[in-house]
Tab-separated table of C-alpha atoms in Angstrom:
chain	number	residue	atom	x	y	z
A	243	MET	CA	0.004	0.062	-0.017
A	244	SER	CA	1.582	3.186	-1.237
A	245	ARG	CA	1.156	6.404	0.805
A	246	GLN	CA	0.916	9.769	-1.092
A	247	VAL	CA	3.518	12.280	0.310
A	248	VAL	CA	1.828	15.918	0.738
A	249	ARG	CA	4.036	18.489	-0.552
A	250	SER	CA	5.132	21.029	2.235
A	251	SER	CA	4.425	24.626	1.522
A	252	LYS	CA	4.031	27.618	3.804
A	253	PHE	CA	1.384	28.953	1.714
A	254	ARG	CA	-0.576	25.763	1.702
A	255	HIS	CA	-2.919	27.544	4.296
A	256	VAL	CA	-3.081	30.814	2.876
A	257	PHE	CA	-6.888	31.980	3.265
A	258	GLY	CA	-8.804	34.744	2.075
A	259	GLN	CA	-10.746	37.219	4.428
A	260	PRO	CA	-13.205	39.684	3.173
A	261	ALA	CA	-13.427	43.138	4.964
A	262	LYS	CA	-16.124	44.216	7.043
A	263	ALA	CA	-18.782	46.297	5.642
A	264	ASP	CA	-17.588	49.477	7.352
A	265	GLN	CA	-14.245	48.891	5.483
A	266	CYS	CA	-15.534	48.553	2.122
A	267	TYR	CA	-16.434	51.232	-0.615
A	268	GLU	CA	-20.436	51.387	-0.833
A	269	ASP	CA	-22.824	52.991	-3.563
A	270	VAL	CA	-20.121	53.011	-6.265
A	271	ARG	CA	-21.431	52.677	-9.778
A	272	VAL	CA	-18.999	50.195	-11.531
A	273	SER	CA	-18.658	50.510	-15.287
A	274	GLN	CA	-21.033	48.284	-17.352
A	275	THR	CA	-18.355	48.261	-20.244
A	276	THR	CA	-17.790	44.532	-21.723
A	277	TRP	CA	-13.730	45.061	-21.693
A	278	ASP	CA	-11.730	42.438	-20.175
A	279	SER	CA	-9.704	44.791	-17.882
A	280	GLY	CA	-9.714	44.727	-14.071
A	281	PHE	CA	-11.584	48.171	-13.792
A	282	CYS	CA	-9.575	48.694	-10.582
A	283	ALA	CA	-6.085	49.922	-9.559
A	284	VAL	CA	-4.828	50.319	-6.323
A	285	ASN	CA	-1.581	51.381	-4.411
A	286	PRO	CA	-0.661	52.161	-0.889
A	287	LYS	CA	-2.496	55.679	-1.074
A	288	PHE	CA	-5.400	55.396	-3.345
A	289	VAL	CA	-7.858	53.021	-4.854
A	290	ALA	CA	-9.291	53.953	-8.443
A	291	LEU	CA	-12.175	52.384	-10.145
A	292	ILE	CA	-13.853	52.819	-13.672
A	293	CYS	CA	-17.413	54.081	-13.037
A	294	GLU	CA	-20.463	54.637	-15.150
A	295	ALA	CA	-20.412	58.200	-16.467
A	296	SER	CA	-22.921	60.293	-18.793
A	297	GLY	CA	-21.511	61.915	-21.823
A	298	GLY	CA	-18.131	60.493	-21.474
A	299	GLY	CA	-15.478	58.376	-19.642
A	300	ALA	CA	-14.750	58.712	-15.792
A	301	PHE	CA	-12.986	56.850	-13.027
A	302	LEU	CA	-13.166	57.405	-9.155
A	303	VAL	CA	-10.006	57.820	-7.132
A	304	LEU	CA	-10.541	57.552	-3.509
A	305	PRO	CA	-7.869	57.541	-0.498
A	306	LEU	CA	-7.490	54.208	0.849
A	307	GLY	CA	-8.846	55.197	4.289
A	308	LYS	CA	-11.987	56.759	3.032
A	309	THR	CA	-14.307	53.705	3.234
A	310	GLY	CA	-17.982	53.690	3.913
A	311	ARG	CA	-20.769	55.013	1.454
A	312	VAL	CA	-19.235	57.088	-1.441
A	313	ASP	CA	-21.405	60.353	-2.122
A	314	LYS	CA	-22.969	60.058	-5.395
A	315	ASN	CA	-21.684	63.606	-6.170
A	316	ALA	CA	-18.136	62.336	-5.331
A	317	PRO	CA	-15.658	64.221	-7.867
A	318	THR	CA	-14.268	61.855	-10.659
A	319	VAL	CA	-11.548	62.038	-13.098
A	320	CYS	CA	-13.585	63.000	-16.140
A	321	GLY	CA	-11.347	64.339	-19.095
A	322	HIS	CA	-12.013	61.557	-21.385
A	323	THR	CA	-14.812	61.909	-24.305
A	324	ALA	CA	-15.679	58.261	-24.351
A	325	PRO	CA	-15.895	55.327	-21.634
A	326	VAL	CA	-12.258	54.594	-19.922
A	327	LEU	CA	-11.009	50.883	-20.419
A	328	ASP	CA	-8.151	50.501	-18.428
A	329	ILE	CA	-6.287	52.313	-15.493
A	330	ALA	CA	-2.852	51.689	-14.206
A	331	TRP	CA	-0.721	53.566	-11.081
A	332	CYS	CA	2.667	54.639	-11.658
A	333	PRO	CA	4.974	52.197	-9.791
A	334	HIS	CA	7.391	55.110	-8.887
A	335	ASN	CA	4.768	57.986	-8.100
A	336	ASP	CA	1.749	56.997	-6.084
A	337	ASN	CA	0.015	60.096	-7.015
A	338	VAL	CA	0.164	59.419	-10.807
A	339	ILE	CA	-2.186	57.296	-12.840
A	340	ALA	CA	-2.841	56.605	-16.450
A	341	SER	CA	-6.137	55.706	-18.192
A	342	GLY	CA	-6.644	54.461	-21.815
A	343	SER	CA	-9.952	55.066	-23.411
A	344	GLU	CA	-12.324	54.526	-26.179
A	345	ASP	CA	-11.635	58.096	-27.463
A	346	CYS	CA	-8.417	56.817	-28.610
A	347	THR	CA	-6.163	58.676	-26.127
A	348	VAL	CA	-4.087	57.680	-23.086
A	349	MET	CA	-4.201	60.449	-20.311
A	350	VAL	CA	-1.548	60.736	-17.197
A	351	TRP	CA	-3.103	62.302	-14.212
A	352	GLU	CA	-1.823	63.831	-11.072
A	353	ILE	CA	-3.988	62.983	-8.001
A	354	PRO	CA	-3.293	65.501	-5.065
A	355	ASP	CA	-2.659	63.866	-1.523
A	356	GLY	CA	-5.988	63.522	0.317
A	357	GLY	CA	-7.884	62.742	-2.838
A	358	LEU	CA	-9.970	65.082	-5.180
A	359	THR	CA	-12.155	67.886	-3.842
A	360	LEU	CA	-13.203	68.955	-7.354
A	361	PRO	CA	-13.733	66.948	-10.509
A	362	LEU	CA	-10.313	66.445	-12.476
A	363	ARG	CA	-10.746	67.402	-16.173
A	364	GLU	CA	-7.100	68.506	-17.250
A	365	PRO	CA	-4.508	65.662	-17.508
A	366	VAL	CA	-1.017	66.366	-17.005
A	367	VAL	CA	-0.355	65.096	-20.377
A	368	THR	CA	-2.509	63.511	-23.258
A	369	LEU	CA	-0.691	60.908	-25.332
A	370	GLU	CA	-2.205	60.775	-28.928
A	371	GLY	CA	-1.105	58.325	-31.541
A	372	HIS	CA	-3.870	55.655	-31.589
A	373	THR	CA	-6.425	55.354	-34.145
A	374	LYS	CA	-8.867	53.186	-32.342
A	375	ARG	CA	-9.795	52.626	-28.905
A	376	VAL	CA	-7.057	52.103	-26.179
A	377	GLY	CA	-7.733	48.913	-24.266
A	378	ILE	CA	-4.336	48.430	-22.420
A	379	VAL	CA	-1.979	50.716	-20.554
A	380	ALA	CA	0.985	49.264	-18.343
A	381	TRP	CA	3.920	51.483	-16.633
A	382	HIS	CA	7.386	50.158	-17.079
A	383	PRO	CA	8.515	48.365	-13.780
A	384	THR	CA	11.891	50.073	-13.380
A	385	ALA	CA	12.312	52.866	-15.700
A	386	GLN	CA	10.953	56.444	-14.839
A	387	ASN	CA	7.958	57.928	-16.938
A	388	VAL	CA	7.976	55.050	-19.567
A	389	LEU	CA	4.248	54.069	-20.118
A	390	LEU	CA	3.148	51.329	-22.728
A	391	SER	CA	-0.194	51.623	-24.494
A	392	ALA	CA	-2.003	49.011	-26.761
A	393	GLY	CA	-5.024	49.822	-28.877
A	394	CYS	CA	-7.491	48.027	-30.930
A	395	ASP	CA	-5.321	49.427	-34.127
A	396	ASN	CA	-3.354	46.469	-33.275
A	397	VAL	CA	-0.333	49.010	-32.260
A	398	ILE	CA	1.564	49.152	-29.100
A	399	LEU	CA	3.304	52.391	-28.419
A	400	VAL	CA	5.598	53.140	-25.606
A	401	TRP	CA	5.615	56.670	-24.482
A	402	ASP	CA	8.187	58.860	-22.758
A	403	VAL	CA	5.702	60.547	-20.424
A	404	GLY	CA	8.384	63.209	-19.505
A	405	THR	CA	8.091	64.740	-22.976
A	406	GLY	CA	4.936	63.354	-24.197
A	407	ALA	CA	6.157	61.670	-27.308
A	408	ALA	CA	5.865	58.149	-28.548
A	409	VAL	CA	9.376	56.984	-28.483
A	410	LEU	CA	8.784	53.367	-29.722
A	411	THR	CA	6.177	51.705	-32.040
A	412	LEU	CA	5.085	48.161	-32.521
A	413	GLY	CA	2.929	48.349	-35.540
A	414	SER	CA	0.325	45.924	-37.008
A	415	ASP	CA	2.808	44.004	-38.701
A	416	VAL	CA	3.906	42.401	-35.397
A	417	HIS	CA	0.111	41.940	-34.297
A	418	PRO	CA	-2.171	41.447	-37.337
A	419	ASP	CA	-5.214	41.172	-34.789
A	420	THR	CA	-6.736	42.498	-31.409
A	421	ILE	CA	-4.163	42.678	-28.645
A	422	TYR	CA	-5.696	40.841	-25.545
A	423	SER	CA	-3.027	41.343	-23.061
A	424	VAL	CA	0.506	43.085	-22.494
A	425	ASP	CA	2.851	42.156	-19.714
A	426	TRP	CA	6.365	43.593	-18.801
A	427	SER	CA	9.176	41.248	-17.733
A	428	ARG	CA	10.418	42.031	-13.942
A	429	ASP	CA	13.406	44.237	-15.229
A	430	GLY	CA	11.330	45.744	-18.259
A	431	ALA	CA	13.748	44.360	-20.954
A	432	LEU	CA	10.749	42.346	-22.628
A	433	ILE	CA	7.123	42.155	-23.172
A	434	CYS	CA	4.919	39.253	-23.362
A	435	THR	CA	1.643	39.695	-25.518
A	436	SER	CA	-1.391	37.621	-26.373
A	437	CYS	CA	-3.475	38.160	-29.550
A	438	ARG	CA	-6.459	37.096	-31.275
A	439	ASP	CA	-4.606	35.503	-33.777
A	440	LYS	CA	-4.351	32.803	-31.077
A	441	ARG	CA	-0.171	33.325	-30.585
A	442	VAL	CA	1.688	34.418	-27.617
A	443	ARG	CA	4.894	36.487	-28.443
A	444	ILE	CA	7.799	37.604	-26.335
A	445	ILE	CA	9.179	40.650	-27.782
A	446	GLU	CA	12.265	42.978	-27.195
A	447	PRO	CA	10.415	46.359	-27.612
A	448	ARG	CA	13.342	48.584	-28.256
A	449	LYS	CA	14.652	46.539	-31.168
A	450	GLY	CA	11.217	45.716	-32.227
A	451	THR	CA	12.482	41.887	-32.498
A	452	LEU	CA	10.488	38.815	-31.699
A	453	VAL	CA	12.347	36.709	-28.986
A	454	ALA	CA	10.028	33.600	-29.147
A	455	GLU	CA	6.519	32.791	-30.191
A	456	LYS	CA	3.804	30.289	-29.533
A	457	ASP	CA	1.029	29.407	-31.711
A	458	ARG	CA	-2.180	28.279	-29.757
A	459	PRO	CA	-1.022	27.864	-26.158
A	460	HIS	CA	-4.902	26.904	-25.834
A	461	GLU	CA	-6.915	25.264	-28.220
A	462	GLY	CA	-10.059	27.406	-27.661
A	463	THR	CA	-11.248	30.525	-29.325
A	464	ARG	CA	-12.053	32.547	-26.291
A	465	PRO	CA	-9.054	35.345	-25.270
A	466	VAL	CA	-5.740	34.052	-23.966
A	467	ARG	CA	-3.911	35.945	-21.162
A	468	ALA	CA	-0.166	35.743	-20.627
A	469	VAL	CA	2.082	37.019	-17.689
A	470	PHE	CA	5.951	36.708	-17.105
A	471	VAL	CA	6.629	34.655	-13.961
A	472	SER	CA	9.886	33.717	-12.366
A	473	ASP	CA	12.987	32.215	-13.923
A	474	GLY	CA	12.105	33.325	-17.503
A	475	LYS	CA	8.829	31.507	-17.674
A	476	ILE	CA	5.550	32.580	-18.732
A	477	LEU	CA	2.061	31.540	-17.483
A	478	THR	CA	-1.005	31.842	-19.753
A	479	THR	CA	-4.852	31.397	-18.933
A	480	GLY	CA	-7.310	30.308	-21.748
A	481	PHE	CA	-9.679	27.796	-22.887
A	482	SER	CA	-9.530	24.056	-24.287
A	483	ARG	CA	-11.426	23.114	-27.606
A	484	MET	CA	-14.336	22.181	-25.169
A	485	SER	CA	-14.402	25.600	-23.617
A	486	GLU	CA	-12.940	24.307	-20.377
A	487	ARG	CA	-10.862	27.107	-18.569
A	488	GLN	CA	-7.069	26.112	-18.406
A	489	VAL	CA	-3.861	27.521	-16.991
A	490	ALA	CA	-0.601	26.533	-18.315
A	491	LEU	CA	3.039	27.369	-17.441
A	492	TRP	CA	5.660	27.645	-20.241
A	493	ASP	CA	9.585	27.825	-20.530
A	494	THR	CA	10.380	30.675	-22.848
A	495	LYS	CA	13.270	28.858	-24.345
A	496	HIS	CA	11.344	25.945	-24.992
A	497	LEU	CA	7.807	26.603	-26.064
A	498	GLU	CA	6.786	23.308	-27.858
A	499	GLU	CA	4.899	21.891	-24.868
A	500	PRO	CA	3.773	23.463	-21.593
A	501	LEU	CA	5.637	22.496	-18.208
A	502	SER	CA	2.413	22.038	-16.921
A	503	LEU	CA	-1.177	22.461	-18.090
A	504	GLN	CA	-4.445	22.099	-15.774
A	505	GLU	CA	-7.971	22.268	-16.682
A	506	LEU	CA	-9.887	24.367	-14.113
A	507	ASP	CA	-13.865	24.210	-14.878
A	508	THR	CA	-16.176	25.140	-17.833
A	509	SER	CA	-17.087	28.829	-16.953
A	510	SER	CA	-17.028	31.436	-19.589
A	511	GLY	CA	-15.376	34.391	-17.876
A	512	VAL	CA	-11.584	35.511	-18.844
A	513	LEU	CA	-9.143	34.659	-15.953
A	514	LEU	CA	-6.956	37.456	-15.087
A	515	PRO	CA	-3.556	36.416	-13.672
A	516	PHE	CA	-1.915	38.323	-10.816
A	517	PHE	CA	1.706	37.232	-9.991
A	518	ASP	CA	3.726	37.797	-6.753
A	519	PRO	CA	7.153	37.471	-7.620
A	520	ASP	CA	8.119	37.564	-3.790
A	521	THR	CA	6.069	34.413	-2.813
A	522	ASN	CA	5.840	32.783	-6.329
A	523	ILE	CA	2.302	32.650	-6.198
A	524	VAL	CA	-0.293	33.319	-8.966
A	525	TYR	CA	-3.675	34.317	-8.278
A	526	LEU	CA	-6.615	33.780	-10.990
A	527	CYS	CA	-9.507	36.013	-10.673
A	528	GLY	CA	-12.231	35.267	-13.357
A	529	LYS	CA	-14.644	37.886	-14.328
A	530	GLY	CA	-18.016	36.873	-13.443
A	531	ASP	CA	-16.705	34.323	-10.983
A	532	SER	CA	-17.288	34.290	-7.174
A	533	SER	CA	-13.853	32.890	-6.411
A	534	ILE	CA	-9.935	33.502	-6.531
A	535	ARG	CA	-7.960	30.670	-7.275
A	536	TYR	CA	-4.178	30.551	-6.365
A	537	PHE	CA	-1.060	28.436	-7.332
A	538	GLU	CA	2.444	28.221	-6.371
A	539	ILE	CA	5.137	27.981	-8.881
A	540	THR	CA	8.391	25.953	-8.111
A	541	SER	CA	11.427	25.140	-10.169
A	542	GLU	CA	10.967	21.428	-10.155
A	543	ALA	CA	8.234	19.383	-11.674
A	544	PRO	CA	5.258	19.436	-11.810
A	545	TYR	CA	5.939	23.142	-11.395
A	546	LEU	CA	2.646	24.387	-10.948
A	547	HIS	CA	0.940	23.450	-7.842
A	548	TYR	CA	-2.684	24.376	-6.844
A	549	LEU	CA	-2.858	25.630	-3.242
A	550	SER	CA	-6.496	26.785	-2.443
A	551	MET	CA	-9.403	28.751	-3.540
A	552	PHE	CA	-11.338	31.584	-2.165
A	553	SER	CA	-14.927	31.620	-2.680
A	554	SER	CA	-17.679	34.071	-1.872
A	555	LYS	CA	-21.415	34.407	-2.801
A	556	GLU	CA	-21.111	37.244	-5.047
A	557	SER	CA	-19.579	37.640	-8.578
A	558	GLN	CA	-16.769	39.911	-9.386
A	559	ARG	CA	-17.081	42.781	-12.168
A	560	GLY	CA	-13.249	43.522	-11.743
A	561	MET	CA	-10.333	43.155	-9.463
A	562	GLY	CA	-7.596	45.256	-8.272
A	563	TYR	CA	-4.217	44.069	-6.812
A	564	MET	CA	-2.303	45.902	-4.172
A	565	PRO	CA	1.523	46.213	-4.483
A	566	LYS	CA	3.345	44.414	-1.786
A	567	ARG	CA	4.442	47.617	0.064
A	568	GLY	CA	0.798	48.410	0.608
A	569	LEU	CA	0.080	45.346	2.927
A	570	GLU	CA	-0.210	45.017	6.546
A	571	VAL	CA	2.897	42.918	7.657
A	572	ASN	CA	2.114	42.692	11.178
A	573	LYS	CA	-1.061	40.667	10.279
A	574	CYS	CA	1.092	38.159	7.741
A	575	GLU	CA	-1.079	39.787	4.654
A	576	ILE	CA	0.853	38.290	1.619
A	577	ALA	CA	-1.752	39.849	-0.978
A	578	ARG	CA	-4.993	41.944	-1.085
A	579	PHE	CA	-7.460	42.181	-3.823
A	580	TYR	CA	-10.142	44.893	-4.035
A	581	LYS	CA	-13.233	43.016	-5.649
A	582	LEU	CA	-15.721	45.081	-7.714
A	583	HIS	CA	-19.317	44.153	-7.183
A	584	GLU	CA	-22.187	46.079	-9.139
A	585	ARG	CA	-22.363	48.820	-6.491
A	586	ARG	CA	-19.526	47.907	-3.959
A	587	CYS	CA	-15.727	47.590	-3.761
A	588	GLU	CA	-14.697	45.087	-1.267
A	589	PRO	CA	-11.035	44.658	0.092
A	590	ILE	CA	-10.141	40.852	0.380
A	591	ALA	CA	-6.757	40.027	2.406
A	592	MET	CA	-5.015	36.809	1.861
A	593	THR	CA	-3.267	35.953	5.177
A	594	VAL	CA	-0.676	33.252	6.122
A	595	PRO	CA	-1.663	31.987	9.617
A	596	ARG	CA	1.277	32.469	11.987
A	597	LYS	CA	0.951	32.558	15.729
A	598	SER	CA	4.026	35.082	16.326
A	599	ASP	CA	3.542	38.798	16.111
A	600	LEU	CA	7.094	39.278	15.005
A	601	PHE	CA	8.201	40.094	11.480
A	602	GLN	CA	8.169	36.997	9.284
A	603	GLU	CA	11.148	37.168	7.000
A	604	ASP	CA	10.433	34.206	4.992
A	605	LEU	CA	7.017	35.742	3.949
A	606	TYR	CA	8.583	39.269	3.128
A	607	PRO	CA	11.747	38.989	1.275
A	608	PRO	CA	13.026	42.552	-0.089
A	609	THR	CA	10.304	43.855	-2.409
A	610	ALA	CA	10.276	46.351	-5.248
A	611	GLY	CA	10.279	50.093	-3.673
A	612	PRO	CA	9.019	53.144	-5.150
A	613	ASP	CA	12.094	54.646	-6.725
A	614	ALA	CA	12.900	53.918	-10.338
A	615	ALA	CA	16.238	52.233	-11.220
A	616	LEU	CA	16.720	53.929	-14.645
A	617	THR	CA	15.693	57.097	-16.562
A	618	ALA	CA	13.738	56.842	-19.646
A	619	GLU	CA	16.686	57.749	-21.696
A	620	GLU	CA	18.911	55.077	-19.931
A	621	TRP	CA	16.255	52.469	-20.926
A	622	LEU	CA	15.987	53.618	-24.367
A	623	GLY	CA	19.695	53.529	-24.666
A	624	GLY	CA	19.803	49.975	-23.958
A	625	ARG	CA	20.323	49.576	-20.269
A	626	ASP	CA	18.382	47.085	-18.089
A	627	ALA	CA	17.928	46.887	-14.317
A	628	GLY	CA	15.995	45.001	-11.952
A	629	PRO	CA	13.599	47.000	-9.401
A	630	LEU	CA	15.389	48.688	-6.467
A	631	LEU	CA	14.143	46.716	-3.291
A	632	ILE	CA	13.367	47.723	0.031
A	633	SER	CA	12.579	45.803	3.348
A	634	LEU	CA	9.188	46.058	4.730
A	635	LYS	CA	10.378	44.863	8.520
A	636	ASP	CA	9.564	48.264	9.822
A	637	GLY	CA	6.443	48.680	7.760
A	638	TYR	CA	6.299	50.918	4.532
A	639	VAL	CA	5.717	54.741	4.867
A	640	PRO	CA	4.641	56.381	1.492
A	641	PRO	CA	7.186	59.024	0.375
A	642	LYS	CA	5.872	62.416	0.121
A	643	SER	CA	4.230	63.422	-3.389
A	644	ARG	CA	6.480	63.896	-6.062
A	645	GLU	CA	5.766	66.255	-8.713
A	646	LEU	CA	5.592	64.770	-12.409
A	647	ARG	CA	7.396	66.780	-14.627
A	648	VAL	CA	6.360	67.205	-18.202
A	649	ASN	CA	8.748	69.002	-20.671
A	650	ARG	CA	6.815	69.615	-23.837
A	651	GLY	CA	9.582	71.809	-25.333
A	652	LEU	CA	11.845	68.762	-25.755
A	653	ASP	CA	8.852	67.102	-27.465
A	654	THR	CA	8.852	69.062	-30.956
A	655	GLY	CA	11.838	67.158	-32.878
A	656	ARG	CA	11.110	63.912	-31.270
A	657	ARG	CA	7.641	63.773	-32.119
A	658	LYS	CA	8.064	64.303	-35.762
A	659	THR	CA	10.879	61.423	-35.915
A	660	ALA	CA	8.855	58.931	-33.799
A	661	PRO	CA	10.447	55.541	-35.090
A	662	GLU	CA	8.566	52.758	-36.094
A	663	ALA	CA	9.348	49.045	-35.245
A	664	SER	CA	13.088	49.676	-35.459
A	665	GLY	CA	12.807	50.857	-31.689
A	666	THR	CA	15.543	53.423	-31.964
A	667	PRO	CA	15.029	56.920	-30.280
A	668	GLY	CA	15.090	59.865	-32.469
A	669	SER	CA	18.684	60.829	-33.197
A	670	ASP	CA	18.497	64.521	-31.978
A	671	ALA	CA	16.613	64.074	-28.819
A	672	ILE	CA	19.153	62.369	-26.670
A	673	PRO	CA	21.778	65.148	-27.202
A	674	ARG	CA	19.043	67.781	-26.368
A	675	LEU	CA	18.313	65.932	-23.117
A	676	GLU	CA	21.990	65.523	-22.177
A	677	GLU	CA	22.533	69.505	-22.642
A	678	GLU	CA	19.247	70.075	-20.381
A	679	ILE	CA	20.604	67.695	-17.758
A	680	LYS	CA	23.876	69.622	-17.696
A	681	LYS	CA	22.402	72.892	-17.395
A	682	LEU	CA	20.288	71.575	-14.438
A	683	GLN	CA	23.282	70.182	-12.787
A	684	ALA	CA	24.957	73.556	-13.003
A	685	THR	CA	21.801	75.291	-11.627
A	686	VAL	CA	22.202	72.947	-8.617
A	687	GLN	CA	25.641	73.449	-7.947
A	688	GLU	CA	25.220	77.282	-7.924
A	689	LEU	CA	22.208	77.068	-5.340
A	690	GLN	CA	24.385	74.779	-3.400
A	691	LYS	CA	27.167	77.249	-3.346
A	692	ARG	CA	24.504	80.143	-2.648
A	693	LEU	CA	23.009	78.192	0.469
A	694	GLU	CA	26.727	77.595	1.794
A	695	ARG	CA	27.336	81.261	1.749
A	696	LEU	CA	24.333	82.027	3.536
A	697	GLU	CA	25.010	79.703	6.447
A	698	GLU	CA	28.286	81.009	6.739
A	699	THR	CA	26.933	84.436	6.917
A	700	VAL	CA	24.303	83.075	9.651
A	701	GLN	CA	26.954	81.527	11.668
A	702	ALA	CA	29.199	84.708	11.549
A	703	LYS	CA	26.398	86.900	13.105
């Protein structure tokens, strides 16, 4: 008689805990648009969710602590002229958020500390370049002010938000049909895309080159989603030929066969994957589902291990995922989701049960902090760098709000020469930027000298 050995894992007993009623955001009118985005974005300061709006597109931004019933006249971000399809907080500035809309534009907004007191209609910068609706926006994980957008014109544009210019273009020759998902690698060197032509592609955006490609990772006709996970692997969610939902793990160097392929159920909702690189756990949230499944990824076969499932009675219209620095480490919280109901946003904490109140170092390795590792120019010039890590041992204190600087004066030469799929920045833009940086450095040095002279005068008196 053989005994089955149970695989040991510190995440085997992770459980989801929905917030109490007074910690939810009540009476919010969640968007009815049938687009497959999360409709919600969160960071350690704010929760933003796409809401219904008459005569245009809008989304609501609330300080995290402002729970309870939301006033029906609460100010919104309402500069778009058509419904908003996707929103994303900047990983290097908790007050900056980007939105993509059916009006073919991407807008970048700056939210004041404490939230909005009046409707916000003027973005910091409007990025115009798509000819059809923009359904995906994604910030570069390590380079400052670099934003990617994907539209239904089958084009991916990479923007330098500091100048408002499209610096890279991946045209419809790369993606011949609708782009379902785009995900940056952890160091931002590559992007992974899924497309309606049933192909998953790994692309080096600066060169416009195709690194790897997989045809039909899932046999079904419904949308596929793909995200990077650890050790150069990608995870995809899709449907089988019999319309059963599947999750698969792939080695990007050998895409012929999946490392692991698991069938889940026969629901029709698209699965949105959220990967945590600190714990190697991937969470699958289906639109229209009432559950969140989670799996652990390991470096040895069978690679993808089912852990458990959080279930509730009500289905979800969308989902937001909190960065690790926004979690409560003293409660052993390893993830937090913001589940959108029809009229409510409900936080759900994923917790590892531990008896000790001390900081659990094995649950919280150094995680990505709010500082950018590279400037936009360094990244465009070919440099790559992983995120700058911080420790959560003493808790995370959000830094003071940082102003988003947009220099449209540098944009004139660059906009005219926005490169095509070659991925090289305009030749005259970089020398100009270097000159501008030198001038700023000289100004800083002069100010430092003045300050020293003033200090000497004060001491002498």
